[in-house]
Each structure stands twice: as C-alpha cells, then as structure tokens.
Amino acid sequence: MMPGGASTPLAQLLASFGREVIETDPAMLDSVAVDHHLRHRGKPLALALPRDTAEVSRLLALCNTLRIGVVPQGGNTGYCAAATPDASGTQLVLSLRRMNAIRRVDRDDGAMIVEAGCILAEVQKAASEVGRFFPLSLGAEGSCQIGGNLSTNAGGLNVLRYGMTRDLVLGLEVVLADGRVWSNLSPLRKDNTGYDLRHLFLGAEGTLGVITAASLKLFPAQRGSATALVAVPTPAAAVQLLARLRERLGDLVNSFELIPQVAMQLLAKHLPSARQPLAATAPWYVLCEATSADASDPLADKLGAEIEAAIEAGLVDDAVLAQNERERLELWQLRENVPEAQRREGASLKHDVSLPIGRLAEFIDIASRWLGEHVPEAVLVCYGHVGDGNLHFNLSAQPGDTSLASRGAEIRRVIHDLVAERGGSFSAEHGIGQTKVDELARYAPAVELEIMHGIKHLLDPNGIMNPGKVLRAGRTP
Ligand code: FAD
Ligand code: 2HG
Ligand code: ZN
C-alpha cells in the first residue's frame, strides 16, 4: 500500500476529520517539528488542529485505536524538547491553538475558566480587565500557552509569593488517551472528595492526557509596587537580604531574582538598548520587587528602608529604586532578557536546578570552583529565581569554542550530583521532556518511578501520549 493510501493511519485521520483539522502542508509541519532551542528535530505525521473538546476526544479515541503517538504542543517555548515529535514520521502533533476562548471570568468566585490554547499574556489580560490578577509570569508569556504552562507546571517570576502553576489551579478539563473526558472545572477552594486528580496532569508534560481547559485562581489586582536593583558582593549576601526582606515585608515580596555581572555584560553586548542603571559594576545583583493591592501602601519607603539597613549591615553595596513604571519595566527587561542575551552569545549548557535556600550559596561556591578548575573554557552565567531556591546554572561557550557540547554529559553529571548531594532537584521548573529522561531515571527513587510507570500504564495503556517523554518508553511497572 502506498504511503497515504486508504488504510494508512494518516488516511484514516483524514477520512475521519478532514483537512480542516488534519494539516499536512510541509511548511506547517516543519514549523512544529523542532524544539525551541533548535536542538531536536522530529518528523510529524501530521498536525491536528481541533476546534473543541469533543473533537479532541474523538481524535484521541481514534489515535488510541490506531496506536498513533500524540505529541501535544502549546507555544513550543519549553526547554526540554517535550513538545517535539520523534523522527519516525508516525507521531501526530496536536495543537490547541484554535481552542483559545476565555470561557468565564468570575470576580466573586475569584476564578476564571480558560481554554488550554490561550496565550498566557491573554489570560493575564482577561484577569486584569475585571480588576483581578493572574500571577503566572515568565519571559515567554507572549507566546506560551496556558496548556503548556499547566503541563510543565511552569515557575517564573512570582513563585515566591504565589507558588508554581499547580498552586494556581482550581480545576481541569482533560481528555484521556482513550478519548474519555474528565471535567472538573470547579471554582471550589475546598474539595476533599478523594484523590486530587488534577495534580496528576499538572506537570505531566502531555504524557497522561490532553488538558483542554482549566479553572484558575484569581487574586486582587496589584495596585502598588516597589522595584529595586541591588548590588551585592556575594550570593550569600543575596540570601541574607532575602531573609531580611521576607521577615520585614512578609508576603509583599513577590520576586527576588539573582543576576551576575557576566549576564549584565552579555546584555550590554547583545541587547545594548537594555539600560544598566547602576554606575559601578558589582559581582552580583538582585532584582527584587514588592507589590500590594493597596495603592497607598508606602512600598518604596519600606523597601528603601530595608535596603538602607542592608547597606549598613554590609550586605548591599549599592541600589537603585525604580521611580516610575517605565523605570520598573526597564529593570525587568534586564532580567527577562538574560536568556536571550545568552542565546545570542552562542552555544550553552543549561542546568535548571533547585536547592534548599540555605544551601544555595555553598552550592554556587563549590560548583563554580569545580568549573573553574575543570572547565576553564566555559563562562558561568548563573542567575535565576533565588527567592525560590531555583538557579539557572548555565554555561556559555567562549566565542569560537566548540568543545563545550562534547563535554556536556560529564559536566551535567557533576553539577547534578552536587545538587543531589545537597537535597536539591535537577529540574526545578523546566520539566523532563526528552532531554532529562535519563536524569529522572537516575535520580528518582525506585518506588517513585514505579508509581509513575503505574500511573502512566493506568491512564495510557497503549503508550500513545507523548511517547518517550518524562519516562523511558515501553517500560511497564
Ligand atoms: P510547549 O513547549 O509547547 O509544551 C510543553 C509541554 O507541555 C510538552 O510536554 C507538551 O506536550 C505539553 N503540552 C502543551 N500543551 C498541552 C496540553 N494542552 N495538554 C497536555 N500537554 C500539553 N519556564 C519556567 O518555568 N519559568 C520561566 O521563568 C521560564 N522563562 C522562560 C523564558 C523564555 C524566554 C523562554 C523561551 C522559555 C521560558 N520558560 C520558562 C520555559 C517555557 O516557557 C515554559 O516551560 C512554558 O510553560 C511552556 O509552555 P508552552 O505553551 O510553550 O509549552
Ligand atoms: C528564566 O528564568 C527562564 O529566564 C529561562 O527560566 C532560563 O534560559 C534559561 O536557562
Ligand atoms: Zn527560570
């Protein structure tokens, strides 16, 4: 039988859904075939663009019968190639980009129901239009989809105060691998009726089902803010400053981000429009922000006073407080553009690690010393969400040096072992996808892996959902 002939999986998909839903145009397929970092290229069988939950349900039921692997893809901004099909030409990429309705925003319930294909920035906007706040915020918010955020349990810039994505979810609508729909789009805050199934799908990276909609928590709008860029001598000083701010300002502190001097240099080199507001350079900086629902809360005074006290205590060398919204956005631009500046610098090796906050400084110290001795050819660009104990412990190759990639496995092992020895995680917020499957198999306790394989087998016995991602394919519990 010719490929594409009457009995092939593709022909059956086309016969059941038509070209309106099953896209085979080579240019379209090419656009969904590669991951964000352009490191993993697959070959999709086709691209499915369903219009509603019922269509997703029919689609998965057919794929399950025909054993077609299904790779959900949101905005394709993920860091672990989790939304990229393999090279077999047999996997269907599934995009919910047409399912992008805000179904409901309810101020009294403090909840909104959104379809999974909504762009994160649109979700934030819909909340703010009714005077509410949806706190998930990350550099990719203009292109990532809420379905992708839920499925990676994304972190971002406001975790310190509001938690990870899973903390922002009240309910889900999910299509299971066999086409059954589990719908619980409840606005309830309290519901102790048995196992809490939503947490299975949050962070599952599309391996257990397709999230089609979610009920999300809303918060009071943030009407006042104070944002500072603070120069600190060491990461240990940054951690001490964090503790002082948390003690004095409590939950008003929503972001606390570490930026090293080398990142400022990369920003100046590759994105010169990003203005560097402090006159003198420092080895490390912290971008911290406090916000309040009360516009009259004197946040700038409070934050300023704490920074002054920290200067006197020798924890802070210099600081600048944003005087208006434009200056605030300029400070945030610095932080949010670090990944882009590092991308423009060339090859890199990334480690998205978390540690107990009390051990962050010690880890940075020991891991940087190891790198200095064993990988002197690399430039360490260590930054991130220190308030959450999450570092992007990244390396950049020196211009013209191509050796870093060949040493990737060896370096990653040492870094991840140093993290594990300190009770940390090798994947803080970016997930597992296909790039960290072996790391999960190595570091997760055996009983945890057994439970994960058991859940996978229960919900997806034919292994059609995002095969080869998170767990090694084909292994039964
Ligand atoms: P994709 O990359 O398309 O998919 C991610 C995973 O979700 C895949 O496994 C996919 O199969 C699955 N998936 C997608 N939609 C569905 C669905 N509807 N149902 C089931 N499974 C689905 N991440 C952070 O955590 N914090 C950050 O601060 C952060 N900053 C970033 C900054 C930049 C500049 C960039 C480029 C990325 C950043 N990321 C960050 C990574 C990325 O944006 C997040 O992982 C994001 O949540 C991915 O969303 P996406 O829609 O692009 O998902
Ligand atoms: C961030 O915090 C993102 O900016 C990206 O999580 C991190 O590029 C990275 O390593
Ligand atoms: Zn991050």
XYZ file of C-alpha atoms and ligand atoms in Angstrom:
541
model
C 0.000 0.000 0.000
C 1.312 3.491 -0.915
C 2.080 5.826 1.987
C -1.046 7.946 2.465
C -3.167 5.212 0.833
C -6.600 4.247 2.096
C -5.517 2.136 5.059
C -2.681 4.196 6.487
C -3.129 5.950 9.829
C -2.898 9.309 8.059
C -5.581 8.353 5.578
C -7.846 7.289 8.415
C -7.251 10.543 10.274
C -8.058 12.497 7.125
C -11.130 10.395 6.417
C -12.457 10.997 9.939
C -11.564 14.676 10.437
C -10.817 16.191 7.021
C -8.176 18.705 6.047
C -9.870 21.367 8.159
C -8.499 19.602 11.262
C -5.635 17.457 9.956
C -2.930 19.637 8.428
C -0.327 18.026 6.155
C 1.197 21.070 4.477
C 5.000 20.525 4.653
C 5.717 24.118 5.731
C 3.203 23.825 8.587
C 4.672 20.504 9.653
C 8.158 21.946 9.525
C 7.110 24.762 11.865
C 6.132 22.292 14.608
C 8.925 19.778 14.035
C 11.703 21.418 16.030
C 12.126 22.446 19.657
C 12.657 25.984 20.938
C 16.441 25.604 21.130
C 16.626 24.094 17.615
C 18.431 21.064 19.013
C 15.827 18.350 18.467
C 14.176 17.934 15.087
C 11.396 15.422 14.542
C 9.164 14.438 11.656
C 5.431 14.808 12.342
C 2.922 12.531 10.685
C 0.548 15.496 10.583
C -0.619 18.436 12.682
C -4.043 18.183 14.328
C -5.900 21.448 14.994
C -9.103 20.502 16.821
C -11.781 23.126 17.474
C -13.344 21.875 20.676
C -13.087 19.316 23.451
C -15.411 16.890 21.678
C -13.106 16.923 18.670
C -10.042 16.304 20.877
C -11.931 13.395 22.413
C -12.775 11.818 19.041
C -9.230 12.391 17.858
C -7.604 10.672 20.838
C -10.066 7.780 20.661
C -9.060 7.166 17.040
C -5.336 7.573 17.772
C -5.678 5.107 20.630
C -7.355 2.560 18.375
C -4.754 3.036 15.643
C -1.849 3.337 18.153
C -0.810 6.714 16.785
C 1.545 8.588 19.134
C 0.187 12.047 20.031
C 2.506 14.934 20.907
C 0.650 17.908 22.404
C 2.309 21.194 21.542
C 1.487 24.556 23.108
C 3.567 27.617 22.308
C 6.642 25.384 21.842
C 8.706 27.542 24.184
C 9.596 24.657 26.512
C 13.216 23.927 27.389
C 13.269 20.113 27.314
C 12.038 19.338 23.780
C 8.895 17.923 25.381
C 6.637 19.092 22.562
C 8.774 17.766 19.700
C 7.813 14.537 17.897
C 10.387 11.835 17.213
C 11.909 11.307 13.781
C 9.799 8.260 12.854
C 7.176 10.215 10.918
C 4.456 8.351 12.839
C 3.577 10.839 15.596
C 0.757 13.345 15.384
C 1.436 16.819 16.751
C -1.670 18.172 18.466
C -2.086 21.917 18.855
C -4.964 23.535 20.746
C -4.236 26.969 19.277
C -7.836 27.188 17.997
C -9.180 26.448 21.470
C -8.298 29.824 22.932
C -11.537 31.115 24.457
C -11.711 32.703 27.890
C -14.891 30.876 28.871
C -15.652 32.767 32.058
C -14.130 35.286 34.490
C -15.859 35.490 37.843
C -14.775 38.186 40.294
C -16.857 36.824 43.166
C -15.581 33.277 42.798
C -12.097 34.656 42.225
C -11.772 32.219 39.354
C -11.615 32.110 35.584
C -12.159 29.279 33.123
C -9.848 29.343 30.124
C -9.214 27.011 27.228
C -5.793 25.443 27.054
C -4.806 27.164 23.796
C -4.969 30.664 25.347
C -1.672 32.544 25.261
C -0.564 33.258 28.835
C -0.483 37.048 28.258
C -4.140 36.893 27.152
C -5.054 35.098 30.368
C -3.285 37.788 32.420
C -5.062 40.494 30.393
C -8.520 38.944 30.836
C -7.959 38.863 34.599
C -6.744 42.446 34.745
C -9.729 43.659 32.695
C -12.003 42.745 35.606
C -9.631 44.182 38.227
C -8.056 40.874 39.175
C -4.557 39.425 38.908
C -3.363 36.123 37.484
C 0.193 35.894 38.805
C 1.922 33.413 36.494
C 4.546 35.441 34.643
C 7.559 34.382 32.574
C 9.699 35.682 29.753
C 7.810 33.582 27.181
C 4.350 34.813 28.264
C 3.649 36.408 24.868
C 3.864 33.040 23.113
C 3.485 30.160 25.592
C 0.007 28.701 26.075
C -1.673 28.119 29.401
C -1.996 24.423 28.431
C 1.790 24.274 28.142
C 2.222 26.135 31.444
C -0.088 23.701 33.209
C 1.586 20.711 31.616
C 5.081 21.858 32.606
C 3.929 23.249 35.975
C 5.831 26.388 34.999
C 7.500 28.552 37.634
C 8.539 32.023 36.583
C 8.916 35.343 38.319
C 6.216 35.358 41.014
C 6.601 31.924 42.605
C 7.972 33.344 45.835
C 4.563 34.727 46.738
C 2.041 32.824 44.611
C 3.622 29.420 44.049
C 4.149 27.368 40.899
C 1.437 26.924 38.257
C -0.075 23.983 40.134
C -0.798 26.313 43.055
C -2.908 28.489 40.785
C -5.258 25.771 39.533
C -8.706 25.018 40.922
C -9.882 22.519 38.348
C -9.196 20.951 34.963
C -10.863 19.522 31.907
C -8.776 16.696 30.453
C -9.203 14.308 27.547
C -7.735 10.929 28.402
C -5.781 8.766 25.986
C -8.848 6.684 25.130
C -10.984 9.752 24.465
C -12.866 9.881 27.771
C -13.317 13.403 29.104
C -12.693 14.148 32.784
C -14.173 17.528 33.512
C -13.888 19.272 36.840
C -13.783 22.985 36.106
C -14.804 23.836 39.610
C -14.114 27.178 41.295
C -14.116 25.463 44.702
C -11.193 26.189 47.027
C -12.050 23.290 49.289
C -12.981 19.875 47.961
C -11.636 16.853 49.791
C -13.550 14.223 47.867
C -10.954 11.540 47.335
C -7.720 11.678 45.347
C -6.929 15.071 43.866
C -6.613 14.075 40.218
C -5.726 17.492 38.861
C -2.200 17.187 40.211
C -1.577 14.122 38.067
C -1.968 16.134 34.894
C -0.180 19.281 36.085
C 3.466 18.877 35.172
C 2.813 15.605 33.296
C 4.087 17.159 30.051
C 1.295 15.691 27.972
C 2.127 12.082 28.864
C -1.160 11.316 30.656
C -3.784 13.161 28.623
C -4.588 16.453 26.947
C -5.618 19.392 29.113
C -8.343 21.228 27.225
C -9.409 23.813 29.820
C -8.669 24.962 33.352
C -10.273 26.796 36.224
C -7.644 29.235 37.518
C -7.335 31.207 40.740
C -7.560 34.980 40.611
C -6.008 37.377 43.108
C -6.588 41.023 43.985
C -5.101 43.388 41.409
C -1.690 44.706 42.370
C -2.065 48.497 42.550
C 1.240 49.469 44.123
C 4.778 48.251 43.577
C 8.374 48.991 44.503
C 11.165 47.527 42.418
C 14.879 47.720 43.117
C 18.102 46.587 41.514
C 20.557 45.903 44.307
C 24.296 45.254 44.007
C 25.501 42.551 46.397
C 29.018 41.232 46.989
C 28.144 37.516 47.098
C 25.242 35.078 46.645
C 25.397 34.545 50.420
C 24.675 38.250 50.918
C 21.755 37.933 48.487
C 20.311 35.059 50.520
C 20.665 37.058 53.735
C 18.968 40.042 52.109
C 16.110 37.770 51.052
C 15.647 36.576 54.627
C 15.602 40.171 55.944
C 13.081 41.322 53.332
C 10.821 38.351 53.978
C 10.987 38.964 57.697
C 10.163 42.658 57.459
C 7.905 42.824 54.379
C 6.426 39.324 54.532
C 4.341 38.344 51.544
C 4.637 41.785 49.973
C 7.861 40.487 48.396
C 6.880 38.673 45.213
C 10.129 38.477 43.239
C 13.754 38.065 44.179
C 15.976 37.363 41.181
C 19.742 36.955 41.077
C 21.715 38.352 38.131
C 25.507 38.011 37.821
C 27.784 40.654 36.375
C 28.570 38.420 33.404
C 24.867 38.489 32.439
C 24.960 42.297 32.519
C 27.947 42.129 30.154
C 26.061 39.802 27.792
C 23.070 42.170 27.886
C 25.293 45.156 27.070
C 26.908 43.223 24.209
C 23.816 41.727 22.589
C 20.932 43.961 23.683
C 22.509 47.381 24.155
C 19.103 49.068 24.482
C 18.782 47.395 27.898
C 19.976 50.252 30.126
C 22.192 49.379 33.089
C 21.122 51.730 35.866
C 23.914 51.353 38.442
C 27.052 53.387 37.823
C 29.583 50.983 39.335
C 29.739 47.306 38.487
C 29.278 44.618 41.114
C 29.831 40.857 41.015
C 26.152 40.126 41.647
C 22.809 41.913 41.522
C 19.371 41.203 42.875
C 16.194 42.386 41.238
C 13.558 42.467 43.936
C 10.011 43.637 43.909
C 7.298 44.171 46.490
C 3.682 44.689 45.458
C 0.454 45.448 47.241
C -3.238 45.563 46.458
C -3.324 48.858 48.344
C -2.108 51.697 46.124
C -1.425 53.866 49.204
C 0.905 51.312 50.810
C 4.286 53.135 51.054
C 6.167 50.232 49.484
C 9.054 52.283 48.122
C 9.687 53.673 51.626
C 9.538 50.218 53.176
C 11.782 48.577 50.587
C 14.137 51.577 50.568
C 14.484 51.459 54.360
C 15.302 47.764 54.332
C 17.900 48.240 51.608
C 19.448 51.125 53.573
C 19.666 48.883 56.628
C 21.225 46.152 54.497
C 23.835 48.627 53.207
C 24.723 49.457 56.795
C 24.966 45.749 57.592
C 27.402 45.278 54.700
C 25.074 43.062 52.680
C 24.406 45.559 49.911
C 26.894 47.794 48.073
C 24.565 49.939 46.022
C 20.950 50.052 44.878
C 18.520 51.847 42.633
C 14.757 52.029 43.142
C 12.534 52.436 40.096
C 10.926 55.886 40.252
C 8.104 55.168 37.827
C 6.551 52.407 35.726
C 8.953 52.994 32.829
C 11.984 52.518 35.083
C 10.358 49.456 36.646
C 9.872 47.881 33.222
C 13.470 48.728 32.302
C 14.708 46.829 35.346
C 12.539 43.854 34.470
C 13.772 43.975 30.868
C 17.275 43.366 32.168
C 16.238 40.217 33.970
C 13.859 38.880 31.335
C 16.380 39.354 28.534
C 19.152 37.318 30.149
C 18.129 34.068 28.343
C 18.018 35.916 25.008
C 21.401 37.548 25.614
C 22.859 34.158 26.473
C 21.290 32.627 23.345
C 22.912 35.295 21.175
C 26.285 34.604 22.758
C 26.227 31.115 21.214
C 26.405 27.542 22.474
C 25.359 26.943 26.034
C 24.840 24.199 28.568
C 21.905 24.743 30.908
C 21.141 23.406 34.355
C 17.772 24.287 35.863
C 18.422 23.309 39.457
C 16.870 23.983 42.838
C 18.323 23.715 46.307
C 17.247 24.415 49.852
C 17.706 28.197 50.003
C 20.118 27.835 52.916
C 22.477 25.816 50.699
C 22.353 27.935 47.548
C 25.462 29.987 48.272
C 27.515 26.949 49.230
C 26.437 25.188 46.026
C 27.363 28.186 43.848
C 30.722 28.354 45.561
C 31.608 24.671 45.190
C 30.189 24.210 41.686
C 31.883 27.383 40.375
C 35.202 26.278 41.820
C 34.859 22.881 40.125
C 34.065 24.592 36.820
C 36.995 26.970 37.192
C 39.343 24.023 37.645
C 37.853 21.536 35.172
C 36.023 23.586 32.531
C 38.007 26.836 32.342
C 36.975 27.255 28.715
C 33.335 27.929 29.726
C 31.746 31.103 31.099
C 29.386 30.574 34.025
C 26.116 32.513 33.724
C 24.393 31.654 37.000
C 21.134 33.504 37.549
C 17.560 32.922 38.467
C 14.802 32.732 40.970
C 16.830 32.762 44.162
C 13.733 33.521 46.193
C 12.505 30.055 45.157
C 15.877 28.332 45.550
C 15.999 27.957 41.748
C 19.188 28.693 39.815
C 19.759 28.632 36.087
C 23.307 27.387 36.471
C 24.184 27.883 32.813
C 27.448 27.784 30.931
C 28.239 29.703 27.761
C 30.968 28.700 25.355
C 33.632 31.284 24.667
C 33.178 32.738 21.165
C 34.646 30.280 18.647
C 34.963 27.404 21.129
C 33.075 24.280 20.077
C 34.266 21.934 22.806
C 31.534 22.588 25.377
C 28.876 20.392 23.747
C 31.198 17.377 23.656
C 31.727 17.636 27.426
C 28.056 18.186 28.205
C 27.303 14.782 29.738
C 30.346 14.859 32.019
C 29.673 18.404 33.246
C 25.977 17.778 33.753
C 26.745 14.724 35.880
C 28.998 16.638 38.243
C 26.600 19.578 38.576
C 23.561 17.373 39.110
C 25.425 15.204 41.617
C 26.459 18.307 43.586
C 22.807 19.361 43.582
C 21.545 15.915 44.637
C 24.093 15.690 47.471
C 22.583 18.879 48.888
C 18.993 17.693 48.706
C 18.240 19.626 45.527
C 16.489 18.883 42.253
C 18.000 18.609 38.761
C 14.809 20.038 37.266
C 13.313 22.924 39.189
C 10.834 24.383 36.723
C 11.525 23.297 33.129
C 10.454 19.664 33.422
C 11.882 16.467 31.955
C 10.712 16.286 28.323
C 13.076 14.168 26.257
C 16.317 15.780 27.366
C 16.183 14.726 31.035
C 14.570 11.287 30.858
C 17.831 9.620 31.852
C 18.334 12.080 34.704
C 14.922 11.225 36.133
C 15.662 7.513 35.823
C 18.947 8.104 37.643
C 17.913 10.404 40.484
C 14.294 9.468 41.262
C 13.834 6.851 43.992
C 12.860 3.452 42.573
C 9.488 3.465 44.291
C 8.675 6.874 42.798
C 9.491 5.636 39.297
C 7.356 2.545 39.856
C 4.384 4.680 40.861
C 4.918 6.948 37.853
C 5.054 3.994 35.452
C 1.957 2.555 37.126
C 0.010 5.792 36.656
C 1.168 6.013 33.058
C 0.065 2.449 32.409
C -3.324 3.033 34.025
C -4.136 6.196 32.084
C -2.410 5.380 28.815
C -2.034 1.591 28.498
C -1.136 1.806 24.813
C 1.512 4.454 25.386
C 0.163 6.886 22.792
C 0.523 10.070 24.871
C 3.766 11.883 24.153
C 5.824 8.680 23.884
C 9.396 8.815 25.151
C 8.877 11.948 27.238
C 9.357 12.016 31.041
C 9.550 8.211 31.386
C 11.509 5.760 29.295
C 9.062 4.394 26.738
C 7.928 0.812 26.744
C 8.750 0.012 30.376
C 5.901 -1.416 32.357
C 5.745 -1.111 36.131
P 5.263 23.646 24.981
O 6.714 23.919 24.987
O 4.579 23.689 23.667
O 4.969 22.237 25.662
C 5.497 21.917 26.908
C 4.942 20.559 27.371
O 3.547 20.670 27.610
C 5.081 19.451 26.342
O 5.260 18.241 27.017
C 3.730 19.403 25.661
O 3.465 18.114 25.115
C 2.827 19.729 26.819
N 1.561 20.367 26.471
C 1.365 21.558 25.865
N 0.049 21.826 25.818
C -0.603 20.784 26.384
C -1.963 20.479 26.644
N -2.946 21.301 26.294
N -2.262 19.308 27.266
C -1.279 18.446 27.633
N 0.026 18.684 27.403
C 0.358 19.851 26.801
N 9.679 28.257 32.233
C 9.517 28.433 33.559
O 9.039 27.517 34.242
N 9.893 29.611 34.168
C 10.414 30.647 33.478
O 10.754 31.675 34.048
C 10.554 30.492 32.078
N 11.042 31.511 31.335
C 11.183 31.344 30.000
C 11.679 32.407 29.257
C 11.849 32.279 27.884
C 12.380 33.439 27.098
C 11.515 31.056 27.242
C 11.666 30.885 25.760
C 11.012 29.992 27.970
C 10.844 30.118 29.352
N 10.347 29.075 30.138
C 10.178 29.248 31.479
C 10.037 27.774 29.523
C 8.624 27.676 28.891
O 8.137 28.911 28.500
C 7.629 27.018 29.856
O 8.016 25.687 30.073
C 6.188 27.035 29.355
O 5.341 26.611 30.409
C 5.939 26.147 28.143
O 4.681 26.478 27.584
P 4.390 26.176 26.039
O 2.976 26.549 25.759
O 5.389 26.800 25.164
O 4.503 24.592 26.014
C 14.284 32.255 33.080
O 14.165 32.206 34.299
C 13.903 31.053 32.268
O 14.635 33.291 32.491
C 14.967 30.638 31.271
O 13.506 30.000 33.067
C 16.214 30.123 31.912
O 17.384 30.200 29.820
C 17.333 29.726 30.953
O 18.166 28.929 31.364
Zn 13.504 30.465 35.146
